[in-house]
Amino acid sequence: MYKYVIKRILLMIPVLLGISFVVFFLMDLTPGTPADIILGDLATSEAKAQMNESLGWNQPFIQRYLDYLIGALHGDFGNSYVSGLPVFQELFSRFPTTFQLSLYSMILASVIGIPLGIACAVKQYSLIDSLSTIFALIFISIPSFWLGLLMIIVFSVNLHLLPSFGSESFVHFIMPAITCAGATLATLIRMTRSTMLEVIRQDYIRTAYAKGAGKGRVIVKHALQRAPIKLRLTILLLIVVS
């Protein structure tokens, strides 16, 4: 188990490097320079050129990317072009709200997705399995931003049931949590279903049924506890990453 966890963590390193390079490259292709954002359109060309030189914008792309990586490893992500404050400080000030939203969406996806996936596996090809499959396909296909806008229009603008902005209370997190949990919930349903189907087809499950054990006891005492470690960790990582 420890080897699997360490392997998954090590695999995140090239993934993060690749994502950072792609994002840095796409930002480099964006029209304009940092001086255009900081000084605005009314600044002179000389002032913009001096600002870009002080920020190291005139250096080659690879050099700027390596400087960014070295700074990031030391906790220095630069300063915001808009506020002028350190990027880490800007991110940290928003961390509590982001953590709350992630926690609520993770709990929502887990509480609904895992039990529903287990029910689909136990009652394969039943009505609940078919409805859950349709539900999962819909939620995994809907873009989060579109689902969020749709919920704002329906529940905030038309029905006036939920607030469309703010983070003062739990009510403000209902729509964002559902929006963020949608795709993860659908994935958890399908993944848990396939995991449980693989387990309940094993010989020891049939043996437990043959000895007279009830379905609830077989699922809880045998199937869930003896599910493959790798699949359980995959589900756990999916929840955490979401």
Short mmCIF file of C-alpha atoms in Angstrom, two decimals:
data_model
loop_
_atom_site.label_atom_id
_atom_site.label_comp_id
_atom_site.label_asym_id
_atom_site.label_seq_id
_atom_site.Cartn_x
_atom_site.Cartn_y
_atom_site.Cartn_z
CA MET A 1 0.00 0.00 0.00
CA TYR A 2 2.79 2.41 0.93
CA LYS A 3 4.59 1.72 -2.35
CA TYR A 4 1.42 2.48 -4.28
CA VAL A 5 0.87 5.77 -2.43
CA ILE A 6 4.52 6.82 -2.91
CA LYS A 7 4.32 5.90 -6.60
CA ARG A 8 1.19 8.01 -7.08
CA ILE A 9 2.80 10.96 -5.31
CA LEU A 10 5.96 10.71 -7.42
CA LEU A 11 3.88 10.57 -10.58
CA MET A 12 2.37 13.93 -9.61
CA ILE A 13 5.76 15.66 -10.01
CA PRO A 14 6.05 15.36 -13.84
CA VAL A 15 2.33 16.08 -14.15
CA LEU A 16 2.65 19.33 -12.18
CA LEU A 17 5.76 20.31 -14.16
CA GLY A 18 3.95 19.65 -17.42
CA ILE A 19 0.90 21.66 -16.34
CA SER A 20 3.04 24.58 -15.16
CA PHE A 21 4.97 24.61 -18.45
CA VAL A 22 1.81 24.54 -20.57
CA VAL A 23 0.15 27.32 -18.54
CA PHE A 24 3.34 29.42 -18.59
CA PHE A 25 3.64 28.92 -22.35
CA LEU A 26 0.01 29.84 -23.00
CA MET A 27 0.36 32.97 -20.87
CA ASP A 28 3.44 33.90 -22.88
CA LEU A 29 1.38 33.67 -26.09
CA THR A 30 -1.25 36.01 -24.67
CA PRO A 31 -1.09 39.46 -26.32
CA GLY A 32 0.36 42.23 -24.18
CA THR A 33 3.05 42.45 -21.54
CA PRO A 34 3.06 42.79 -17.74
CA ALA A 35 3.70 46.51 -18.13
CA ASP A 36 0.46 46.88 -20.09
CA ILE A 37 -1.45 45.41 -17.14
CA ILE A 38 0.42 47.25 -14.38
CA LEU A 39 0.79 50.70 -15.97
CA GLY A 40 -2.28 50.73 -18.20
CA ASP A 41 -2.82 52.07 -21.69
CA LEU A 42 -1.97 55.67 -20.78
CA ALA A 43 1.66 54.92 -19.90
CA THR A 44 4.43 55.85 -22.31
CA SER A 45 6.36 53.29 -24.32
CA GLU A 46 9.55 54.17 -22.43
CA ALA A 47 7.88 53.51 -19.07
CA LYS A 48 6.51 50.20 -20.27
CA ALA A 49 9.88 49.14 -21.66
CA GLN A 50 11.58 50.02 -18.38
CA MET A 51 8.97 48.11 -16.39
CA ASN A 52 9.30 45.02 -18.59
CA GLU A 53 13.07 45.15 -18.24
CA SER A 54 12.86 45.34 -14.44
CA LEU A 55 10.48 42.38 -14.38
CA GLY A 56 12.77 40.31 -16.61
CA TRP A 57 10.17 40.08 -19.36
CA ASN A 58 12.80 40.65 -22.06
CA GLN A 59 14.69 37.48 -21.13
CA PRO A 60 14.23 34.28 -23.18
CA PHE A 61 11.17 32.19 -22.43
CA ILE A 62 13.10 29.23 -21.00
CA GLN A 63 15.07 31.51 -18.68
CA ARG A 64 11.88 33.10 -17.35
CA TYR A 65 10.29 29.70 -16.83
CA LEU A 66 13.33 28.37 -14.95
CA ASP A 67 13.41 31.51 -12.79
CA TYR A 68 9.74 30.95 -12.00
CA LEU A 69 10.34 27.31 -11.01
CA ILE A 70 13.30 28.22 -8.79
CA GLY A 71 11.26 30.94 -7.11
CA ALA A 72 8.28 28.62 -6.66
CA LEU A 73 10.46 26.01 -4.97
CA HIS A 74 11.49 28.69 -2.47
CA GLY A 75 7.89 29.81 -1.94
CA ASP A 76 8.23 32.92 -4.09
CA PHE A 77 5.56 33.02 -6.79
CA GLY A 78 6.15 36.66 -7.67
CA ASN A 79 3.80 39.61 -7.24
CA SER A 80 0.34 40.12 -8.63
CA TYR A 81 0.21 42.41 -11.66
CA VAL A 82 -3.12 43.81 -10.46
CA SER A 83 -2.66 44.40 -6.72
CA GLY A 84 1.12 44.37 -6.49
CA LEU A 85 0.95 42.03 -3.48
CA PRO A 86 2.81 38.70 -3.33
CA VAL A 87 0.91 35.94 -5.12
CA PHE A 88 1.21 33.62 -2.11
CA GLN A 89 -0.42 36.25 0.08
CA GLU A 90 -3.25 36.70 -2.42
CA LEU A 91 -3.84 32.94 -2.54
CA PHE A 92 -3.59 32.46 1.21
CA SER A 93 -6.19 35.16 1.88
CA ARG A 94 -8.68 33.18 -0.22
CA PHE A 95 -7.71 29.76 1.15
CA PRO A 96 -10.32 29.53 3.97
CA THR A 97 -13.24 29.99 1.59
CA THR A 98 -11.73 27.63 -0.96
CA PHE A 99 -11.14 25.03 1.75
CA GLN A 100 -14.75 25.26 2.92
CA LEU A 101 -16.06 24.84 -0.61
CA SER A 102 -13.75 21.88 -1.29
CA LEU A 103 -14.73 20.24 2.01
CA TYR A 104 -18.46 20.59 1.38
CA SER A 105 -18.22 19.32 -2.19
CA MET A 106 -16.01 16.39 -1.12
CA ILE A 107 -18.45 15.39 1.63
CA LEU A 108 -21.42 15.71 -0.72
CA ALA A 109 -19.79 13.60 -3.43
CA SER A 110 -18.68 10.94 -0.95
CA VAL A 111 -21.91 10.66 1.04
CA ILE A 112 -24.02 10.29 -2.11
CA GLY A 113 -21.64 8.74 -4.64
CA ILE A 114 -20.16 5.83 -2.68
CA PRO A 115 -23.42 4.43 -1.18
CA LEU A 116 -25.20 4.89 -4.49
CA GLY A 117 -22.40 3.08 -6.32
CA ILE A 118 -22.62 0.20 -3.85
CA ALA A 119 -26.40 0.02 -4.30
CA CYS A 120 -25.97 -0.06 -8.09
CA ALA A 121 -23.53 -2.96 -7.83
CA VAL A 122 -25.70 -4.95 -5.41
CA LYS A 123 -28.80 -4.38 -7.56
CA GLN A 124 -27.19 -4.53 -10.98
CA TYR A 125 -29.47 -3.76 -13.95
CA SER A 126 -32.24 -2.66 -11.62
CA LEU A 127 -34.14 0.61 -11.81
CA ILE A 128 -31.78 2.34 -9.38
CA ASP A 129 -28.80 1.16 -11.43
CA SER A 130 -30.29 2.49 -14.66
CA LEU A 131 -31.29 5.82 -13.13
CA SER A 132 -27.87 6.23 -11.52
CA THR A 133 -26.16 5.52 -14.82
CA ILE A 134 -28.24 8.20 -16.55
CA PHE A 135 -27.63 10.58 -13.65
CA ALA A 136 -23.86 9.97 -13.78
CA LEU A 137 -23.70 10.44 -17.55
CA ILE A 138 -25.57 13.73 -17.32
CA PHE A 139 -23.45 15.18 -14.52
CA ILE A 140 -20.14 14.04 -16.00
CA SER A 141 -21.09 15.62 -19.35
CA ILE A 142 -22.27 19.00 -18.05
CA PRO A 143 -19.49 21.62 -17.75
CA SER A 144 -19.25 22.97 -14.20
CA PHE A 145 -19.44 26.60 -15.27
CA TRP A 146 -22.65 25.95 -17.23
CA LEU A 147 -24.21 24.05 -14.33
CA GLY A 148 -23.32 26.89 -11.98
CA LEU A 149 -24.89 29.52 -14.26
CA LEU A 150 -28.00 27.37 -14.70
CA MET A 151 -28.42 26.98 -10.94
CA ILE A 152 -28.01 30.74 -10.41
CA ILE A 153 -30.73 31.44 -13.00
CA VAL A 154 -33.14 28.86 -11.57
CA PHE A 155 -32.62 29.05 -7.80
CA SER A 156 -31.45 32.65 -7.37
CA VAL A 157 -32.98 34.73 -10.14
CA ASN A 158 -36.27 32.91 -10.73
CA LEU A 159 -37.10 31.13 -7.46
CA HIS A 160 -35.18 33.42 -5.04
CA LEU A 161 -34.31 30.43 -2.85
CA LEU A 162 -30.52 30.62 -2.65
CA PRO A 163 -28.02 33.51 -2.76
CA SER A 164 -25.96 33.89 -5.91
CA PHE A 165 -22.83 35.22 -4.18
CA GLY A 166 -21.16 35.52 -0.80
CA SER A 167 -19.69 33.13 1.77
CA GLU A 168 -21.20 34.32 5.05
CA SER A 169 -23.15 31.15 5.88
CA PHE A 170 -23.62 27.54 4.88
CA VAL A 171 -26.51 28.51 2.59
CA HIS A 172 -24.09 30.44 0.37
CA PHE A 173 -22.13 27.24 -0.28
CA ILE A 174 -25.04 25.03 -1.36
CA MET A 175 -25.01 25.84 -5.06
CA PRO A 176 -21.20 26.06 -5.40
CA ALA A 177 -20.79 22.75 -3.56
CA ILE A 178 -23.28 20.99 -5.83
CA THR A 179 -21.60 22.50 -8.88
CA CYS A 180 -18.12 21.41 -7.82
CA ALA A 181 -19.28 17.95 -6.68
CA GLY A 182 -21.20 17.10 -9.84
CA ALA A 183 -18.44 15.53 -11.94
CA THR A 184 -16.74 13.90 -8.94
CA LEU A 185 -20.06 12.47 -7.77
CA ALA A 186 -20.73 10.92 -11.17
CA THR A 187 -17.21 9.44 -11.32
CA LEU A 188 -17.49 8.04 -7.80
CA ILE A 189 -20.77 6.31 -8.64
CA ARG A 190 -19.32 4.56 -11.67
CA MET A 191 -15.99 3.73 -10.03
CA THR A 192 -17.57 2.39 -6.83
CA ARG A 193 -20.01 0.33 -8.88
CA SER A 194 -17.28 -1.28 -10.96
CA THR A 195 -15.16 -1.88 -7.83
CA MET A 196 -17.99 -3.59 -5.96
CA LEU A 197 -18.97 -5.67 -8.99
CA GLU A 198 -15.42 -6.97 -9.15
CA VAL A 199 -15.50 -7.87 -5.46
CA ILE A 200 -18.95 -9.47 -5.17
CA ARG A 201 -18.13 -11.86 -8.02
CA GLN A 202 -15.29 -13.44 -6.03
CA ASP A 203 -15.54 -17.00 -4.73
CA TYR A 204 -15.47 -16.04 -1.04
CA ILE A 205 -18.59 -13.88 -1.53
CA ARG A 206 -20.47 -16.82 -3.01
CA THR A 207 -19.20 -18.95 -0.15
CA ALA A 208 -20.54 -16.45 2.38
CA TYR A 209 -23.95 -16.52 0.71
CA ALA A 210 -23.84 -20.34 0.68
CA LYS A 211 -23.23 -20.39 4.44
CA GLY A 212 -26.42 -18.43 4.97
CA ALA A 213 -25.02 -14.94 5.58
CA GLY A 214 -27.42 -12.11 4.85
CA LYS A 215 -26.83 -9.69 2.00
CA GLY A 216 -26.15 -6.76 4.32
CA ARG A 217 -23.57 -8.72 6.33
CA VAL A 218 -21.87 -9.96 3.16
CA ILE A 219 -21.58 -6.47 1.72
CA VAL A 220 -20.40 -4.77 4.92
CA LYS A 221 -18.27 -7.51 6.51
CA HIS A 222 -16.79 -9.12 3.41
CA ALA A 223 -17.08 -7.06 0.22
CA LEU A 224 -16.32 -3.59 1.59
CA GLN A 225 -13.54 -4.66 3.93
CA ARG A 226 -11.82 -6.84 1.35
CA ALA A 227 -12.12 -4.55 -1.66
CA PRO A 228 -8.80 -4.26 -3.50
CA ILE A 229 -6.50 -1.78 -1.74
CA LYS A 230 -5.49 -0.17 -5.01
CA LEU A 231 -9.10 0.58 -5.98
CA ARG A 232 -9.90 1.97 -2.52
CA LEU A 233 -6.87 4.25 -2.68
CA THR A 234 -7.86 5.36 -6.18
CA ILE A 235 -11.29 6.38 -4.90
CA LEU A 236 -9.68 8.16 -1.93
CA LEU A 237 -7.28 10.06 -4.21
CA LEU A 238 -10.15 11.03 -6.48
CA ILE A 239 -12.03 12.48 -3.51
CA VAL A 240 -8.98 14.37 -2.23
CA VAL A 241 -7.99 15.77 -5.63
CA SER A 242 -11.53 16.95 -6.28
#
